[in-house]
Short mmCIF file of C-alpha atoms and ligand atoms in Angstrom, two decimals:
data_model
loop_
_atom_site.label_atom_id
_atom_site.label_comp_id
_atom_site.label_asym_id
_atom_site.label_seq_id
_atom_site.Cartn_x
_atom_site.Cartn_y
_atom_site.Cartn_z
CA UNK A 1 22.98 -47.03 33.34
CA UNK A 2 23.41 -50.68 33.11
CA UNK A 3 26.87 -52.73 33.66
CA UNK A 4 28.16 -55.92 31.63
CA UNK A 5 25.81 -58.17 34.17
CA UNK A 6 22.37 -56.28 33.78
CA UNK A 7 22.30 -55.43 30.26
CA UNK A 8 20.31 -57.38 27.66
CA UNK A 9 22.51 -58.74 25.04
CA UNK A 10 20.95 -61.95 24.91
CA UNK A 11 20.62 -61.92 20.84
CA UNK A 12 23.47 -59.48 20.70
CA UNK A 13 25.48 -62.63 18.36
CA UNK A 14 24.40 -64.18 15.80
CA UNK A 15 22.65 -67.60 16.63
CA UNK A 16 23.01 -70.55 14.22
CA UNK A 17 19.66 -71.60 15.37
CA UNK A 18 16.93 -69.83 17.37
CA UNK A 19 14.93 -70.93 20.20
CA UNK A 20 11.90 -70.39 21.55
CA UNK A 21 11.69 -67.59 23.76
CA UNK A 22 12.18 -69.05 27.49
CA UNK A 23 11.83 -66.65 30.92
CA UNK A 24 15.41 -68.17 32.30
CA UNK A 25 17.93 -67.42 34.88
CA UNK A 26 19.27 -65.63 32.15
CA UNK A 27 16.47 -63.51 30.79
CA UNK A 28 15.62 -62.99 34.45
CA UNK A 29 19.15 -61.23 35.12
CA UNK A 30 18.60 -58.43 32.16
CA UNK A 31 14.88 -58.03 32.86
CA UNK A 32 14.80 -54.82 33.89
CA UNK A 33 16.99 -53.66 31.10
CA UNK A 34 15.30 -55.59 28.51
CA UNK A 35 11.65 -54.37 29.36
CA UNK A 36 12.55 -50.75 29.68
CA UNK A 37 14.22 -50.72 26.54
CA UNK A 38 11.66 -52.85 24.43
CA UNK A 39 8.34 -51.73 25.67
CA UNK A 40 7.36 -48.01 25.16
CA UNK A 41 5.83 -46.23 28.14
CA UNK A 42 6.68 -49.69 31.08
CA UNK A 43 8.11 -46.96 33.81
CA UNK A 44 4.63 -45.02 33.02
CA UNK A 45 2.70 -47.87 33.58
CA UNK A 46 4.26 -49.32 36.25
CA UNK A 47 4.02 -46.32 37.76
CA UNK A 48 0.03 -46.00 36.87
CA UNK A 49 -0.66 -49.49 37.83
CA UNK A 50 0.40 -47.76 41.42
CA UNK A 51 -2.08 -45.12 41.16
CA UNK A 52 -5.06 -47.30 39.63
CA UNK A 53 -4.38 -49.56 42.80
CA UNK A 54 -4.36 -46.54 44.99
CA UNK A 55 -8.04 -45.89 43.55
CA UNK A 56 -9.83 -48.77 43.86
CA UNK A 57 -8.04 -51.19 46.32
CA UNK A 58 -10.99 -51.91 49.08
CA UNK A 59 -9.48 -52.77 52.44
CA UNK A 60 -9.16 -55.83 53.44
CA UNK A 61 -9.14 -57.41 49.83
CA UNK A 62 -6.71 -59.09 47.52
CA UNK A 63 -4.81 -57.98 45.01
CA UNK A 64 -3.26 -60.30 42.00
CA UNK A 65 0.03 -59.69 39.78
CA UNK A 66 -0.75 -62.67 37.64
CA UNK A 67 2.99 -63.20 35.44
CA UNK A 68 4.23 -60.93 37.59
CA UNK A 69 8.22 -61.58 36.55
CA UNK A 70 10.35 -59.27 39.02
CA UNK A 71 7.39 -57.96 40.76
CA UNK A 72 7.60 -54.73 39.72
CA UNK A 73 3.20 -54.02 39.21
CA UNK A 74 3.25 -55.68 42.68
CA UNK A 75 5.96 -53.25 44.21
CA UNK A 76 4.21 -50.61 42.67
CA UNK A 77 0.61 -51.35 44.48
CA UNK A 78 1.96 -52.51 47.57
CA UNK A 79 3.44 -48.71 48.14
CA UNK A 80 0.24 -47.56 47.50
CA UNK A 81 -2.20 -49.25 49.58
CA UNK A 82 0.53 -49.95 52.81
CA UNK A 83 -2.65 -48.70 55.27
CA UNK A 84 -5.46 -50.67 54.13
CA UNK A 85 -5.13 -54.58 55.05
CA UNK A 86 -4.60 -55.89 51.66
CA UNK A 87 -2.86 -58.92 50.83
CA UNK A 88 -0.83 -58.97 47.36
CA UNK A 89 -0.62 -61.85 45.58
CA UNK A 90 2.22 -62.06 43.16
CA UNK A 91 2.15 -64.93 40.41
CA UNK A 92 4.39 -66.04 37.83
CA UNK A 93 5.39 -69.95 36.46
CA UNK A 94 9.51 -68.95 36.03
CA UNK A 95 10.94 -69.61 38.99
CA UNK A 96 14.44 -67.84 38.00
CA UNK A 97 11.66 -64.39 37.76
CA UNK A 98 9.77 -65.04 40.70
CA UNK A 99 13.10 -65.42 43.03
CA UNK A 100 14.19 -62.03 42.00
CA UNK A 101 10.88 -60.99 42.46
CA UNK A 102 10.81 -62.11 45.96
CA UNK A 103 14.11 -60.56 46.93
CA UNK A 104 12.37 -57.18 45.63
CA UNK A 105 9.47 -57.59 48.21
CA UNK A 106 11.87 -58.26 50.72
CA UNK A 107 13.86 -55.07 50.50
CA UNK A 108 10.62 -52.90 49.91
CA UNK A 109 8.38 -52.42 53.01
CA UNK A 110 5.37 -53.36 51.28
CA UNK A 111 1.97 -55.61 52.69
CA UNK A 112 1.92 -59.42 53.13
CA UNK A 113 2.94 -60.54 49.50
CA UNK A 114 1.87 -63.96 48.79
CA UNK A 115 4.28 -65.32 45.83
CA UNK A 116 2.98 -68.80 43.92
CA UNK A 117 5.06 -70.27 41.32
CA UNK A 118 2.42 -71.66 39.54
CA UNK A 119 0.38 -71.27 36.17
CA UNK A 120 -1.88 -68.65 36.05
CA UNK A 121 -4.52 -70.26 34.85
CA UNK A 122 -4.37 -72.68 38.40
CA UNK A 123 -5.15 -70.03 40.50
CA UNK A 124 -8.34 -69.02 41.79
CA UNK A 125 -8.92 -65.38 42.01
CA UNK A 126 -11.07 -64.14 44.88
CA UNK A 127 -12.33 -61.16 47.00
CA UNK A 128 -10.00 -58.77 44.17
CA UNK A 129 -10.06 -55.49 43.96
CA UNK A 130 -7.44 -54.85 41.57
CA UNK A 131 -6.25 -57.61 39.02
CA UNK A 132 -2.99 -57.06 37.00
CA UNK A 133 -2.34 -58.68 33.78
CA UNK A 134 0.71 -57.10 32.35
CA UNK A 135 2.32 -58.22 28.90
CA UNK A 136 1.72 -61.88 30.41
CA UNK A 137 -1.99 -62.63 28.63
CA UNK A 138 -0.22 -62.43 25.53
CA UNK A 139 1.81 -65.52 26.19
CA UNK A 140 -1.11 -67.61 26.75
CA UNK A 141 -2.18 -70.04 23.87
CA UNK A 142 -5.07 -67.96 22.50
CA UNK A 143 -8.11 -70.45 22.77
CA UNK A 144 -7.31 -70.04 26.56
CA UNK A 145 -7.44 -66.65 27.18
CA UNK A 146 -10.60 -66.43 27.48
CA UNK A 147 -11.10 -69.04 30.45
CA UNK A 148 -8.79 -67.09 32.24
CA UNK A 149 -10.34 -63.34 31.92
CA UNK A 150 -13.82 -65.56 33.11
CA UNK A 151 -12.27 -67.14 35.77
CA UNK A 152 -10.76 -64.00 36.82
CA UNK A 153 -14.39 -62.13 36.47
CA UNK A 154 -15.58 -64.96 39.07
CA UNK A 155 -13.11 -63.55 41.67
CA UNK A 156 -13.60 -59.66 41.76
CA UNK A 157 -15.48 -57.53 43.42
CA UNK A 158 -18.58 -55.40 41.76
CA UNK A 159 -16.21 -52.13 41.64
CA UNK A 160 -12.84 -53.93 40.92
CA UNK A 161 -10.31 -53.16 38.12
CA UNK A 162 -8.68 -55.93 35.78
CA UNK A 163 -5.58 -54.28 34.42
CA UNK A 164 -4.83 -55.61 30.86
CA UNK A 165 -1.69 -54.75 29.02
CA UNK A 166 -1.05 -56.06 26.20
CA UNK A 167 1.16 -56.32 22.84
CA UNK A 168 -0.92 -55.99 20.15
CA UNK A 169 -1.51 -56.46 16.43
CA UNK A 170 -2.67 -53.60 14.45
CA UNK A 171 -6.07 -53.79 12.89
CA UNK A 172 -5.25 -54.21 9.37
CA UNK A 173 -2.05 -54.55 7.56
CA UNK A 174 -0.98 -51.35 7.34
CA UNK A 175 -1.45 -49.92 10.36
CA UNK A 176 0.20 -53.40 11.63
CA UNK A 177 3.22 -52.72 9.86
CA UNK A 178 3.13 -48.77 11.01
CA UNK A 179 3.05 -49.79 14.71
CA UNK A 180 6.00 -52.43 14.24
CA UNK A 181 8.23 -50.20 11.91
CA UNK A 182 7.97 -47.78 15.04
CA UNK A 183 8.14 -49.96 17.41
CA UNK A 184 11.67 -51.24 16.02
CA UNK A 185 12.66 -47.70 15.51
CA UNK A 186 12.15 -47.08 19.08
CA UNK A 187 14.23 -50.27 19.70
CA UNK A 188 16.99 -49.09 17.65
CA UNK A 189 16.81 -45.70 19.62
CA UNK A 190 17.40 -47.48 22.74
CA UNK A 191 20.71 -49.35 21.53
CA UNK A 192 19.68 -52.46 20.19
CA UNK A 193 21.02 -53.50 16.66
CA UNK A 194 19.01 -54.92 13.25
CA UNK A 195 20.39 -58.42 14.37
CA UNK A 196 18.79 -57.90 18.12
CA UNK A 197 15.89 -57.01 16.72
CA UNK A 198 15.54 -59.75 14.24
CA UNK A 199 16.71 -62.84 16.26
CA UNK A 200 14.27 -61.70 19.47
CA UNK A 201 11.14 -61.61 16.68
CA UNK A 202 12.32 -65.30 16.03
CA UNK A 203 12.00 -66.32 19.33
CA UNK A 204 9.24 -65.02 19.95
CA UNK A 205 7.38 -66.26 17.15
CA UNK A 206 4.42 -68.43 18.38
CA UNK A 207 5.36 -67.67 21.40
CA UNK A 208 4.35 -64.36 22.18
CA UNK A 209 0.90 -64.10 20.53
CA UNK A 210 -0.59 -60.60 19.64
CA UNK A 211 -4.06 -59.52 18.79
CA UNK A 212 -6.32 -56.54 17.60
CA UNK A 213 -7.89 -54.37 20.29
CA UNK A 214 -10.89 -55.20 18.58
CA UNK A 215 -10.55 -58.65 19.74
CA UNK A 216 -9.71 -57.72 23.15
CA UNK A 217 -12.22 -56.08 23.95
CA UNK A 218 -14.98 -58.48 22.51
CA UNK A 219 -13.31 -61.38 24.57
CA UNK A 220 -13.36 -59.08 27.77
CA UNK A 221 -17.22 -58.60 27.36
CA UNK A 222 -17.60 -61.98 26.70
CA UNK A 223 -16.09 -62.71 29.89
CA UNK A 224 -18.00 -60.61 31.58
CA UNK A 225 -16.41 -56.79 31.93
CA UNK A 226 -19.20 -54.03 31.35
CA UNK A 227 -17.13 -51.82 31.01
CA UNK A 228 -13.27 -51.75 28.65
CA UNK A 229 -11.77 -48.74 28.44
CA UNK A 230 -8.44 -47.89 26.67
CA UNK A 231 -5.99 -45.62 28.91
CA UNK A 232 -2.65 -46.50 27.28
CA UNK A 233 -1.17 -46.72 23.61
CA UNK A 234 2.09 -46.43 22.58
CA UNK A 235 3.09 -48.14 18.71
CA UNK A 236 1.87 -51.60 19.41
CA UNK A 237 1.58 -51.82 23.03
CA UNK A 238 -1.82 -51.01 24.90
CA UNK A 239 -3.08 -50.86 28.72
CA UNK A 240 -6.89 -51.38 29.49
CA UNK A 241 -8.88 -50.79 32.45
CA UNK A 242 -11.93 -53.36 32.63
CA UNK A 243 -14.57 -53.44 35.35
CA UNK A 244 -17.17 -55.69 36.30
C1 GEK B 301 5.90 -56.68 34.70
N1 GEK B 301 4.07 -58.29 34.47
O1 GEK B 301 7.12 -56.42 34.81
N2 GEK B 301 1.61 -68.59 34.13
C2 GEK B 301 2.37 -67.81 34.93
N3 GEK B 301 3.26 -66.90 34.46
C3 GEK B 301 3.39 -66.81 33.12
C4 GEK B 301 2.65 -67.61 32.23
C5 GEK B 301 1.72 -68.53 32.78
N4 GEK B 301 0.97 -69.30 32.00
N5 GEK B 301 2.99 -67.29 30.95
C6 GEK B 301 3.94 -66.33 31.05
N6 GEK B 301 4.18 -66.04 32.35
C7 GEK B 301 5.52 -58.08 34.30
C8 GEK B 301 5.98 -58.38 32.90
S1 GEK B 301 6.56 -60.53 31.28
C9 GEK B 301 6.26 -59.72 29.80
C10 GEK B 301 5.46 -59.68 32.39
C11 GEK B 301 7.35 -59.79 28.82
C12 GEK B 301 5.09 -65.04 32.88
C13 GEK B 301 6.53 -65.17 32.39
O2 GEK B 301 7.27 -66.11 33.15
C14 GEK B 301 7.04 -63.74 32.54
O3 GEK B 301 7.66 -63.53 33.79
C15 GEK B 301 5.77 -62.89 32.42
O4 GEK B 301 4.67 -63.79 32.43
C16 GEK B 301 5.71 -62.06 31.15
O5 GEK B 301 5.00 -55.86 34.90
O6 GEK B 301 8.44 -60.24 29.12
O7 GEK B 301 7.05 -59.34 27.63
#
């Protein structure tokens, strides 16, 4: 359960105008509330993100949450590799989401954590193992996702893992409006009202980009990934493993 302080009721009144979607001091307070209950299957991946670090972290390598928010992929790794000499590298451009974030590292015993409040696409990704993208591509202007995934290719070792979750469109009309009918059914289910619903779309309008699998997975060959496989869906929300 969540009190007053932790719940998401950010669009909870009725706004005379809406703004762009923005990760504040205030989004950052509900975050964990507002994830859970808008993204189908977050504890699960989380939780697998954990387990695909687990599998392929090599020692002595690094390993990136890039938009990492309250650091929850990063907790999850970090748990999972404590023996083997990695370094975790947790990144996200909000600095009301990456202070949380740090206080989380602090009060979990996990390996070194390097935080950078910076724009993803200023870091340079080397000697990875594991590479975590989760729900942050998505917020990147499209023409420059691609860059990034390359850029990110350049850094990883031959039998690394780039973790890519993403929102997604469906692949024609139809099944788009399927996945988003169910998607704000399962919103609904989880407390939040029409008007919630509604005014969050708004903001994130332009904002919050989605595209086909389809397209995913032709940009991540393009930048270099043999190999894309699909290992999450739930409505319009998708996890992919990619490997050099
Ligand atoms: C989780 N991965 O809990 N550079 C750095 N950070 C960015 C950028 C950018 N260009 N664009 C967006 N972000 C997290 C959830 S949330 C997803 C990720 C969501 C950051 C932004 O500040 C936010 O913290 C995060 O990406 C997206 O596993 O809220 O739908």
């Amino acid at each position: 359960m969540t009190d007053d302080k932790t719940r998401d009721r950010i669009y909870a009144q009725r706004q005379d105008r809406i703004d762009s979607f923005v990760f504040d001091q205030r989004v950052a307070a509900v975050f964990p509330d507002m994830i859970s209950r808008s993204v189908p299957g977050y504890a699960s991946i989380i939780g697998m993100i954990g387990i695909l670090a687990k599998k392929h972290a090599v020692r002595g390598s690094n390993l990136y949450d890039l938009g990492c928010s309250l650091g929850a992929a990063t907790v999850s790794m970090g748990r999972e590799v404590v023996q083997r000499d990695c370094r975790l590298v947790a990144v996200d451009n909000a600095s009301a989401m990456l202070e949380k974030a740090e206080e989380q590292f602090v009060r979990h015993d996990l390996p070194p954590v390097q935080t950078l409040c910076c724009d993803i696409r200023d870091v340079t990704v080397s000697n990875a193992s594991v590479v975590v993208l989760n729900f942050t591509l998505q917020f990147l202007p499209v023409e420059e996702r691609l860059t990034l995934l390359r850029n990110i290719r350049a850094g990883m070792l031959d039998d690394g893992v780039l973790i890519l979750s993403e929102k997604i469109s469906g692949a024609d009309e139809q099944e788009d409006e399927l996945l988003i009918e169910l998607h704000h059914a399962f919103k609904r289910a989880n407390g939040y009202s029409d008007l919630e619903i509604s005014q969050k779309r708004a903001s994130l309008e332009e904002v919050l980009v989605p595209e086909t699998i389809a397209i995913h997975r032709a940009r991540l060959a393009e930048a270099g990934f043999s190999r894309v496989d699909l290992w999450f869906q739930c409505f319009n929300f998708v996890s992919f493993v990619a490997r050099p």
